Amino acid sequence: MTEIQASGAAHDSLRAVQWLGDRLHLLDQRKLPFEELWVDCRSASEVALAIRDLVVRGAPAIGIAAAWGVVLAAQRGDDLQKTMATLRAARPTAVNLMAALDRMHASVESDVDAAALASVARSIQDEDLAANLAMGAMGAALIQSDSGVLTHCNTGSLATSGFGTALGVIRAGYASGNIVRVYADETRPWLQGARLTMWELQRDGIPATLIADSAASHLMKSGKVQWVIVGADRIAANGDTANKIGTYQLAIAAKHHGVKFMVVAPSTTVDLATPTGDAIEIELRNPDELLGYAGQRTVAEGAQAWNPVFDVTPHELIDVLVTERGVITQPDAAALRAVFGPDAH
Amino acid sequence: MTEIQASGAAHDSLRAVQWLGDRLHLLDQRKLPFEELWVDCRSASEVALAIRDLVVRGAPAIGIAAAWGVVLAAQRGDDLQKTMATLRAARPTAVNLMAALDRMHASVESDVDAAALASVARSIQDEDLAANLAMGAMGAALIQSDSGVLTHCNTGSLATSGFGTALGVIRAGYASGNIVRVYADETRPWLQGARLTMWELQRDGIPATLIADSAASHLMKSGKVQWVIVGADRIAANGDTANKIGTYQLAIAAKHHGVKFMVVAPSTTVDLATPTGDAIEIELRNPDELLGYAGQRTVAEGAQAWNPVFDVTPHELIDVLVTERGVITQPDAAALRAVFGPDAH
């Protein structure tokens, strides 16, 4: 694994997706923070199930897990085309999953040797970590001293190969001394902020305060946060960004209060084939996720619920997009084409 | 009790605060929707505890409960000044509590007879129901046909003497046929929307869909709601309104999407002694309410949380304020003074 040297590395102690040579070792994110249970996947269909059931989650992490799923299929002699179709269907919104599988697919065409495929999967994983460290440094450089920041969902080591995207910027910004406190949205219904981000931040000694999702605007009005920093599951060609449900609402509130809004994601999240956010498929999950928690029902029987788990933030509400290729301020179609288009250098 | 005749009365079947002559009978809102447990309060200090611990909640309902608390104290021969101070301190944000106690206090000065005080408390309770029915009719008249509406927290029969404030408008609008679906915010941390509003709406046969608090903007963008309709705990002289945490965020999002924003509250909620929303005390409750879900801990030990349970919506974001005295569009200091000031007719 890539050696971690970037600023903020002291505040990054977790690797939730681990390849053990014949199996994929996943920290079960459904059980955190109370049980650190690891799940071993020995086939691609087990990996697909782990992605669908949120054992592993976070756009970069599911891409990496899917890549290792293809390696497992090659080791077992499974049909690789069918395997990739199964993995691709596990979750619809994050494009990193598709990008990782496209890269594995290109390798499959030239070589179906499991060891060769493993070296591609290893590259995907290592490059993700390197991208996160680079993004952390670039994003943190934008943050003035004595800043509070607000983040949503979990974009940390649990959601990536390590360090994190938005949470990587926060780790680096805390290490540099400019970020003094992190506010984490609870992130209903799955509580990624409450369960996962708070746990990561506490574990790494970064001062963190949990808030209800609906307290974000009241927090912004109080002047306690200067930046909202979030990840992304897919970035359309015009800069519109799909991310965890609630991100759009934060962006509207940030604009209203003059709080800056930063999206941090590896370039594999950019999907030039999707022209605008309107074309991004938004995953609807089981309404039961909203009707209770941890098996305990909170809503009367027979109730209906609507459970979209992503929304789209239009690029007009995004001040800064950070990828490992650099910082784009006021992202739009022209700016993205210049950095990610066919003629980009 | 006042006979219910207004439109929408068929969809109103619940009375959660009941005076039984020698005790106050309260439907325990902590246990709903799974247990319909009633709590009997036989002293003012038991009433104060029930208010503080959210056995009874909702600005009008806690005012009514406090009035009956004074009657209990008079029946027992307790010190009435001390009693009123205790009740007043039970919760800080809702002004209805203070208004009800001010009215009881005026009666105490002229007459400490428990029966006479009971007739004042009865008037407070009956006038609240009448106000709700009037507001329901006036608010519903503003809603065009085939509308979806979004509400926050619980403002129904559980929060009032009956029928509800915002939920009263929704009941009346559904009865008139113009409201076709209600979306209810979950309302973290206490889940008033998930537990209470969904239960009331289901019980009265009104089509309702639960959403996560952070899905409200995505819902508005979808075009499924034309109005956000909420209650209020205190309305300052300039029209700024304190209400459940998250209301402010909804108002910002509604303005962004061109969705109309209606506040519905009895005139006892208007506090001309509070010049603007900045002067309203915002109750901070125990962070533990955020660190778990339905009694089950969700966040790692040692985590910090910030749990303001109200926020302030500035009057510029409010399209319509409905009280029993009429409809005020674009509420501001001049408009409120004309309706509620010393020279109002």
XYZ file of C-alpha atoms in Angstrom:
690
model
C 0.000 0.000 0.000
C 1.158 3.526 -0.784
C 3.091 5.067 2.032
C 1.249 7.990 3.539
C 3.319 11.109 3.784
C 0.896 13.970 3.226
C -0.056 16.469 5.866
C -2.869 15.093 7.959
C -1.625 11.515 7.709
C -1.247 11.368 11.477
C -5.013 11.754 11.589
C -5.747 8.783 9.345
C -5.526 5.345 10.872
C -8.061 3.166 9.096
C -8.245 0.935 6.019
C -11.734 -0.516 5.547
C -11.202 -2.360 2.221
C -8.336 -4.853 2.364
C -7.287 -7.392 -0.248
C -5.891 -10.524 1.388
C -4.788 -12.444 -1.732
C -7.736 -14.803 -1.931
C -10.514 -12.750 -0.375
C -11.706 -9.189 0.130
C -11.747 -8.174 3.776
C -14.376 -5.489 4.474
C -15.116 -3.587 7.662
C -18.902 -3.970 7.995
C -20.234 -0.405 7.973
C -23.701 -1.517 9.064
C -22.372 -2.424 12.516
C -20.194 0.587 13.262
C -19.451 2.257 15.592
C -20.334 -0.412 18.145
C -18.981 -3.532 16.482
C -15.847 -3.670 14.380
C -16.956 -6.710 12.468
C -15.086 -7.732 9.317
C -16.727 -9.548 6.419
C -14.758 -11.733 3.982
C -15.975 -11.897 0.388
C -14.707 -14.889 -1.585
C -16.669 -14.356 -4.794
C -17.830 -11.475 -6.945
C -21.457 -12.148 -6.062
C -20.574 -11.789 -2.385
C -18.906 -8.486 -3.229
C -21.994 -7.331 -5.156
C -24.180 -8.199 -2.183
C -21.821 -6.355 0.183
C -22.116 -3.266 -2.037
C -25.898 -3.494 -2.301
C -26.379 -4.044 1.438
C -23.942 -1.248 2.413
C -21.353 -3.461 4.104
C -19.046 -1.344 1.965
C -20.191 2.117 0.882
C -18.805 5.410 -0.383
C -18.370 5.966 -4.103
C -14.587 5.336 -4.274
C -14.711 2.349 -1.902
C -17.396 0.550 -3.880
C -15.398 1.049 -7.071
C -12.352 -0.485 -5.415
C -14.367 -3.359 -3.953
C -15.894 -4.082 -7.361
C -12.434 -4.204 -8.949
C -11.378 -6.838 -6.432
C -14.633 -8.656 -7.145
C -13.489 -9.090 -10.756
C -10.185 -10.507 -9.484
C -12.061 -13.012 -7.311
C -14.112 -14.068 -10.348
C -10.937 -14.546 -12.396
C -9.383 -16.639 -9.627
C -12.461 -18.863 -9.550
C -12.805 -19.042 -13.320
C -16.231 -17.367 -13.296
C -17.670 -15.705 -16.394
C -16.075 -12.250 -16.227
C -18.597 -10.447 -18.426
C -21.488 -11.696 -16.311
C -19.561 -10.825 -13.151
C -19.038 -7.268 -14.283
C -22.718 -6.875 -15.174
C -23.702 -8.082 -11.696
C -21.287 -5.737 -9.966
C -22.340 -2.795 -12.156
C -25.978 -3.284 -11.114
C -25.244 -3.323 -7.382
C -25.802 0.424 -6.976
C -26.841 2.860 -9.700
C -25.757 6.388 -8.736
C -22.007 6.365 -8.069
C -20.043 6.457 -11.291
C -16.756 5.362 -9.669
C -18.188 1.857 -9.627
C -18.690 2.043 -13.374
C -15.264 3.652 -13.928
C -13.468 0.922 -11.967
C -15.315 -1.790 -13.860
C -14.589 -0.121 -17.202
C -10.911 -0.195 -16.326
C -11.074 -3.844 -15.260
C -13.035 -4.575 -18.434
C -10.300 -3.096 -20.607
C -7.786 -5.318 -18.826
C -10.001 -8.370 -19.197
C -10.000 -7.860 -22.945
C -6.224 -8.002 -23.066
C -5.550 -10.471 -20.253
C -7.742 -12.647 -18.071
C -4.891 -13.719 -15.836
C -5.979 -13.181 -12.224
C -2.569 -11.887 -11.152
C -2.559 -9.311 -13.939
C -6.091 -8.229 -13.002
C -5.035 -7.998 -9.357
C -2.317 -5.554 -10.292
C -4.940 -3.370 -12.009
C -7.202 -3.518 -8.935
C -4.212 -2.679 -6.743
C -3.504 0.328 -8.955
C -7.093 1.522 -8.684
C -6.878 1.265 -4.908
C -3.458 2.883 -4.581
C -4.267 5.677 -7.016
C -7.378 6.460 -5.008
C -5.323 6.909 -1.865
C -2.785 9.065 -3.707
C -5.632 11.155 -5.165
C -7.085 11.650 -1.709
C -3.794 12.837 -0.284
C -3.348 15.254 -3.186
C -6.915 16.564 -2.881
C -6.496 16.941 0.849
C -3.499 19.223 0.392
C -5.113 21.293 -2.365
C -8.488 21.644 -0.644
C -6.965 22.493 2.717
C -4.909 25.254 1.133
C -8.157 27.098 0.363
C -9.259 27.258 3.987
C -8.440 30.320 6.031
C -7.293 30.089 9.652
C -9.711 29.583 12.535
C -12.362 27.952 10.336
C -15.253 25.744 11.261
C -16.446 23.349 8.588
C -19.609 21.330 8.085
C -19.640 17.971 6.339
C -22.375 15.550 5.332
C -22.512 11.769 5.150
C -19.164 9.948 5.376
C -16.363 10.635 2.921
C -13.476 9.389 5.002
C -11.255 6.350 5.141
C -14.376 4.215 5.355
C -15.645 5.535 2.022
C -12.379 5.362 0.095
C -9.098 3.486 0.002
C -8.062 5.712 2.907
C -7.753 9.315 4.125
C -10.974 10.313 2.383
C -12.174 12.905 -0.095
C -14.030 15.714 1.734
C -12.870 14.233 5.020
C -9.333 14.106 3.593
C -9.466 17.870 3.063
C -10.743 18.181 6.611
C -7.943 15.939 7.948
C -5.352 18.017 6.095
C -6.976 21.302 7.164
C -6.969 20.205 10.781
C -3.337 19.096 10.539
C -2.362 22.487 9.093
C -4.122 24.211 11.986
C -6.674 26.155 9.938
C -9.688 23.998 10.720
C -10.522 24.205 14.400
C -13.802 22.306 14.528
C -15.795 19.949 12.324
C -19.589 19.805 12.418
C -21.003 16.548 11.099
C -24.566 16.160 9.873
C -26.277 13.104 11.268
C -27.275 12.086 7.691
C -30.582 10.301 7.895
C -31.687 7.726 7.145
C -28.532 5.671 7.330
C -26.738 7.919 9.840
C -23.392 7.832 8.053
C -22.461 11.100 9.751
C -23.516 10.072 13.247
C -22.213 6.519 13.077
C -19.212 6.721 10.758
C -17.871 10.266 10.404
C -18.083 10.981 14.134
C -16.313 7.698 14.806
C -13.517 8.424 12.308
C -13.000 11.944 13.633
C -12.985 10.860 17.269
C -10.598 8.035 16.456
C -8.185 10.457 14.851
C -8.497 13.126 17.543
C -10.190 15.801 15.434
C -12.660 17.997 17.381
C -16.119 17.166 16.076
C -19.701 18.082 16.907
C -22.726 16.187 15.669
C -25.791 18.128 14.525
C -29.209 17.162 13.207
C -29.442 17.483 9.428
C -32.053 20.184 9.894
C -29.822 22.274 12.183
C -27.368 23.105 9.382
C -28.908 26.468 8.448
C -29.160 27.546 12.084
C -25.472 26.617 12.436
C -24.522 28.621 9.340
C -26.423 31.648 10.612
C -24.470 31.439 13.883
C -21.233 32.076 11.977
C -19.588 28.911 13.251
C -18.819 27.445 9.821
C -17.019 29.033 6.892
C -17.106 26.026 4.547
C -19.380 23.147 3.710
C -17.186 20.319 2.382
C -18.781 17.259 0.784
C -17.951 14.381 -1.539
C -19.696 13.324 -4.737
C -21.038 10.143 -6.284
C -21.247 11.484 -9.815
C -20.293 14.768 -11.435
C -22.029 15.588 -14.725
C -20.276 17.310 -17.634
C -21.630 20.706 -16.554
C -20.482 20.309 -12.941
C -23.846 19.316 -11.466
C -23.092 16.882 -8.676
C -24.981 13.925 -7.232
C -24.258 13.248 -3.596
C -26.022 11.972 -0.468
C -29.578 13.222 0.030
C -29.439 16.554 1.823
C -26.367 17.874 0.025
C -28.523 19.991 -2.289
C -30.269 21.537 0.712
C -26.894 22.353 2.287
C -25.745 24.034 -0.917
C -28.867 26.223 -1.038
C -28.389 27.159 2.618
C -24.670 27.842 2.139
C -25.384 30.224 -0.756
C -28.025 31.953 1.383
C -25.510 32.539 4.183
C -22.395 33.267 2.122
C -20.766 30.068 3.379
C -18.418 28.524 0.803
C -19.320 25.152 -0.713
C -16.565 22.680 -1.731
C -17.008 19.341 -3.509
C -14.084 16.923 -3.251
C -13.955 13.814 -5.428
C -11.456 11.889 -7.530
C -11.557 12.438 -11.294
C -13.170 9.007 -11.704
C -16.322 10.642 -10.315
C -16.560 12.946 -13.336
C -18.856 11.497 -15.994
C -18.711 13.529 -19.185
C -21.266 11.162 -20.728
C -23.867 12.607 -18.361
C -24.590 16.091 -19.681
C -26.344 17.538 -16.614
C -27.562 16.486 -13.192
C -31.043 15.843 -14.569
C -29.678 12.764 -16.353
C -28.293 11.168 -13.180
C -30.262 8.219 -11.894
C -31.175 8.783 -8.236
C -31.288 5.564 -6.236
C -34.508 5.015 -4.319
C -33.907 2.640 -1.410
C -36.336 0.676 0.721
C -38.744 2.971 2.628
C -38.109 0.761 5.664
C -34.786 2.600 6.106
C -36.868 5.667 7.048
C -39.533 3.876 9.045
C -37.218 2.825 11.822
C -33.670 2.374 12.940
C -31.616 -0.730 13.733
C -34.652 -2.932 13.534
C -36.697 -0.708 15.814
C -39.794 0.676 14.136
C -40.556 4.371 14.798
C -43.508 4.997 12.492
C -46.982 3.501 12.782
C -47.716 0.432 10.664
C -49.033 1.108 7.186
C -47.156 4.388 6.761
C -45.696 5.337 3.398
C -42.251 6.837 2.967
C -40.182 8.215 0.093
C -36.496 7.388 0.381
C -34.302 8.904 -2.347
C -30.746 8.511 -1.047
C -29.050 10.998 -3.355
C -29.881 14.403 -4.750
C -28.302 16.711 -7.308
C -26.582 19.978 -6.488
C -26.534 22.269 -9.524
C -23.082 23.602 -10.374
C -24.200 27.210 -9.770
C -24.255 26.422 -6.042
C -20.727 24.960 -5.978
C -17.867 27.346 -5.268
C -14.991 24.921 -5.649
C -14.541 21.445 -7.111
C -11.368 19.664 -6.020
C -10.093 16.592 -7.866
C -6.576 15.187 -7.903
C -6.106 17.103 -11.172
C -6.524 20.418 -9.424
C -8.954 22.986 -8.102
C -11.777 24.296 -10.285
C -13.529 27.391 -8.990
C -17.108 28.013 -10.190
C -17.213 24.679 -12.041
C -19.164 24.635 -15.303
C -19.138 22.735 -18.595
C -16.252 24.719 -20.089
C -14.084 24.389 -16.978
C -14.736 20.645 -16.709
C -14.081 20.089 -20.424
C -10.768 21.888 -20.086
C -9.631 19.592 -17.276
C -11.322 16.278 -18.095
C -12.245 16.510 -21.793
C -10.509 14.636 -24.619
C -8.231 17.599 -25.290
C -7.194 18.073 -21.677
C -3.497 17.897 -20.955
C -65.818 21.038 24.849
C -66.586 23.184 21.820
C -68.567 21.366 19.201
C -66.585 20.882 16.047
C -68.347 22.031 12.939
C -65.661 23.350 10.642
C -64.689 21.704 7.405
C -62.151 19.011 8.111
C -63.662 18.045 11.451
C -64.330 14.546 10.166
C -60.571 14.213 9.967
C -59.938 15.133 13.594
C -60.561 12.478 16.199
C -58.114 13.089 19.005
C -57.917 15.096 22.253
C -54.544 14.664 23.966
C -55.021 17.104 26.889
C -58.110 16.331 28.999
C -59.204 17.916 32.275
C -60.952 15.367 34.485
C -62.035 17.632 37.375
C -59.282 16.703 39.801
C -56.446 15.764 37.480
C -54.986 16.489 34.028
C -55.090 13.476 31.719
C -52.292 13.583 29.110
C -51.598 11.266 26.188
C -47.889 10.467 26.636
C -46.254 11.672 23.416
C -42.992 9.935 24.218
C -44.592 6.538 23.693
C -46.546 7.158 20.496
C -47.289 5.682 18.029
C -46.840 2.263 19.580
C -48.340 2.773 23.018
C -51.307 4.970 23.780
C -50.351 5.512 27.382
C -52.110 8.218 29.406
C -50.438 10.064 32.274
C -52.425 11.692 35.097
C -50.993 14.843 36.683
C -52.405 15.705 40.124
C -50.169 18.680 40.931
C -48.623 21.624 39.139
C -45.150 20.221 39.626
C -46.229 17.031 37.860
C -47.547 19.185 35.020
C -44.258 21.103 34.848
C -42.360 17.825 34.662
C -44.689 16.542 31.937
C -43.988 19.706 29.922
C -40.247 19.529 30.444
C -40.041 15.824 29.575
C -42.277 16.165 26.482
C -45.153 14.024 27.764
C -47.134 16.994 26.469
C -45.620 19.159 23.751
C -46.634 21.682 21.100
C -46.794 25.379 21.962
C -50.589 25.648 22.409
C -50.874 22.332 24.271
C -48.220 23.254 26.828
C -49.981 26.576 27.456
C -53.241 24.749 28.092
C -51.569 22.160 30.305
C -49.901 24.901 32.340
C -53.259 26.656 32.865
C -54.682 23.429 34.296
C -51.557 23.142 36.428
C -52.493 26.424 38.110
C -55.994 25.034 38.773
C -54.461 21.925 40.379
C -52.321 24.157 42.600
C -55.391 26.186 43.654
C -57.280 22.987 44.449
C -54.413 21.825 46.653
C -53.864 25.196 48.269
C -50.306 25.476 46.889
C -48.534 28.830 46.585
C -49.829 30.079 43.241
C -47.021 32.571 42.542
C -44.417 29.874 43.063
C -46.453 27.457 40.962
C -46.606 29.858 38.067
C -42.854 30.487 38.245
C -42.209 26.731 38.106
C -44.515 26.230 35.152
C -43.078 29.222 33.324
C -39.588 27.759 33.569
C -40.558 24.360 32.172
C -39.721 25.332 28.578
C -38.299 28.658 27.413
C -39.138 29.163 23.727
C -42.913 28.884 23.294
C -44.655 32.083 24.292
C -48.101 30.458 24.524
C -46.991 29.002 27.835
C -46.228 32.488 29.111
C -49.465 33.906 27.626
C -51.600 31.241 29.306
C -49.863 31.830 32.624
C -50.235 35.601 32.289
C -53.950 35.103 31.841
C -54.164 32.772 34.833
C -52.079 35.242 36.810
C -54.539 38.067 36.106
C -57.336 35.824 37.346
C -55.365 34.847 40.430
C -55.091 38.511 41.351
C -58.847 38.930 41.333
C -59.909 35.490 42.520
C -58.056 32.459 43.831
C -61.118 30.232 43.827
C -60.212 27.000 42.033
C -63.549 26.795 40.247
C -63.169 30.322 38.904
C -59.626 29.512 37.751
C -60.910 26.326 36.110
C -63.332 28.340 34.053
C -60.430 30.491 32.811
C -58.399 27.388 31.929
C -61.445 25.947 30.172
C -61.753 29.158 28.157
C -58.072 29.005 27.165
C -58.555 25.439 25.973
C -61.852 26.063 24.153
C -60.641 29.262 22.512
C -57.609 27.402 21.216
C -59.816 24.837 19.506
C -62.024 27.563 18.048
C -58.929 29.430 16.834
C -57.652 26.275 15.153
C -60.915 25.695 13.334
C -60.965 29.313 12.157
C -57.323 29.190 11.034
C -57.947 25.900 9.259
C -60.695 27.438 7.159
C -58.737 30.613 6.359
C -55.474 28.850 5.596
C -57.111 26.181 3.447
C -58.825 28.861 1.373
C -55.387 29.956 0.130
C -54.495 26.571 -1.300
C -55.178 25.877 -4.954
C -56.567 22.553 -6.167
C -54.386 19.471 -6.641
C -51.752 20.660 -4.174
C -49.129 18.734 -2.310
C -47.971 20.214 0.981
C -44.974 19.651 3.216
C -45.129 20.013 6.980
C -42.560 19.807 9.750
C -42.745 18.572 13.328
C -46.248 17.993 14.740
C -48.799 20.769 14.870
C -51.924 18.653 15.075
C -54.396 17.598 17.710
C -51.489 16.326 19.782
C -49.900 19.792 19.885
C -53.048 21.806 20.597
C -56.480 21.504 22.183
C -57.489 19.738 18.976
C -57.553 19.964 15.162
C -54.170 21.636 15.054
C -52.569 24.773 13.659
C -50.610 23.948 10.484
C -52.111 20.468 10.564
C -55.539 22.064 11.011
C -55.047 23.936 7.737
C -53.976 20.650 6.190
C -57.028 18.832 7.590
C -59.308 21.559 6.220
C -57.484 21.631 2.881
C -57.802 17.891 2.531
C -61.491 18.032 3.449
C -62.069 20.711 0.804
C -60.354 18.512 -1.777
C -57.540 20.883 -2.662
C -54.761 19.097 -0.797
C -54.153 15.691 -2.338
C -51.051 14.577 -0.433
C -49.137 15.554 2.682
C -45.393 15.073 3.004
C -44.189 14.957 6.586
C -40.602 15.634 7.610
C -39.239 13.054 10.022
C -38.125 15.916 12.341
C -35.019 14.796 14.112
C -34.092 14.409 16.833
C -37.414 13.774 18.501
C -39.178 12.426 15.399
C -42.399 14.363 15.934
C -43.138 14.065 12.216
C -42.378 10.354 11.928
C -43.980 9.326 15.193
C -46.811 11.815 15.715
C -47.805 13.574 12.482
C -47.758 10.367 10.430
C -49.866 8.689 13.114
C -52.414 11.519 13.220
C -52.692 11.653 9.444
C -53.047 7.894 9.071
C -55.592 7.816 11.865
C -57.694 10.417 10.087
C -57.312 8.887 6.638
C -55.259 11.665 5.041
C -52.742 10.454 2.407
C -49.283 11.024 3.856
C -45.702 10.276 2.907
C -42.776 10.450 5.303
C -39.477 11.954 4.115
C -36.080 12.501 5.697
C -35.601 16.106 6.831
C -32.797 16.449 4.319
C -34.977 15.310 1.399
C -37.180 18.417 1.523
C -35.293 20.390 -1.145
C -35.169 17.405 -3.492
C -38.944 17.051 -2.978
C -39.532 20.740 -3.727
C -37.454 20.510 -6.895
C -39.613 17.588 -8.042
C -42.652 19.867 -8.101
C -44.646 17.665 -5.752
C -45.330 20.359 -3.139
C -46.799 23.829 -3.611
C -46.835 24.874 0.051
C -44.778 24.398 3.172
C -47.119 24.781 6.156
C -45.709 24.983 9.678
C -46.641 26.146 13.165
C -44.801 28.556 15.439
C -43.660 28.699 19.051
C -43.130 32.455 19.153
C -43.673 35.253 16.651
C -41.676 38.435 17.230
C -43.086 41.917 16.626
C -41.512 42.058 13.160
C -42.921 38.669 12.103
C -39.750 36.636 12.659
C -40.889 33.214 13.826
C -39.354 30.629 16.126
C -40.342 27.071 15.343
C -38.901 23.542 15.448
C -35.287 23.232 14.326
C -35.242 22.820 10.549
C -38.073 25.241 9.826
C -35.610 27.968 8.858
C -33.904 25.605 6.411
C -37.287 24.742 4.858
C -38.091 28.431 4.438
C -34.797 29.076 2.647
C -35.410 26.092 0.376
C -39.016 27.106 -0.287
C -37.927 30.599 -1.370
C -35.281 29.039 -3.626
C -37.910 26.875 -5.349
C -40.815 29.332 -5.435
C -42.777 27.129 -3.039
C -45.094 29.146 -0.767
C -44.405 29.233 2.971
C -47.287 29.513 5.476
C -47.027 29.885 9.265
C -50.149 29.014 11.247
C -50.413 29.901 14.943
C -52.939 31.365 17.350
C -52.567 35.039 18.252
C -51.237 34.006 21.678
C -48.044 33.050 19.823
C -47.424 36.672 18.847
C -45.109 38.392 21.318
C -44.878 42.106 20.609
C -42.457 42.447 23.527
C -39.895 40.532 21.458
C -38.768 42.991 18.774
C -37.093 40.524 16.384
C -36.202 36.862 16.149
C -32.702 37.589 17.450
C -34.221 38.234 20.894
C -35.934 34.829 21.097
C -34.302 32.373 23.463
C -33.590 29.112 21.627
C -33.876 26.065 23.856
C -30.833 23.777 23.826
C -31.823 20.274 24.880
C -29.720 17.360 26.030
C -27.238 16.224 23.337
C -28.259 12.657 24.180
C -31.403 13.220 22.113
C -29.104 13.338 19.067
C -26.689 10.620 20.102
C -29.262 7.912 19.755
C -32.362 6.972 17.891
C -35.486 5.713 19.600
C -33.545 4.917 22.766
C -30.800 3.073 20.940
C -27.350 4.678 21.001
C -26.037 5.390 17.486
C -22.904 7.448 18.051
C -19.613 6.303 19.566
C -19.074 7.064 23.248
C -17.467 10.407 24.000
C -18.994 12.185 21.004
C -20.165 15.783 21.297
C -23.432 17.042 19.855
C -25.200 20.401 19.536
C -28.945 20.149 19.978
C -30.833 23.417 19.488
C -34.469 22.383 19.143
C -35.804 25.592 17.603
C -34.592 28.064 15.032
C -35.805 31.418 13.773
C -37.285 32.022 10.338
C -36.938 35.691 9.362
C -40.196 37.285 8.237
C -38.829 37.945 4.733
C -39.067 34.204 4.069
C -42.699 33.906 5.210
C -45.379 34.401 2.562
C -48.420 34.108 4.787
C -49.069 34.226 8.529
C -52.444 32.837 9.591
C -53.854 33.513 13.059
C -57.494 33.363 14.170
C -57.588 37.131 13.592
C -56.996 36.713 9.886
C -54.433 36.205 7.154
C -51.387 38.451 6.931
C -49.454 38.254 3.677
C -45.772 39.277 3.758
C -45.845 39.745 7.536
C -43.701 42.568 8.908
C -43.686 44.924 11.915
C -46.300 47.293 10.464
C -48.662 44.482 9.492
C -48.371 42.801 12.883
C -48.829 46.081 14.748
C -52.001 46.740 12.779
C -53.489 43.388 13.771
C -52.040 42.768 17.239
C -50.875 46.185 18.474
C -52.581 48.279 21.170
C -54.575 50.217 18.547
C -55.761 47.126 16.677
C -59.506 46.796 16.302
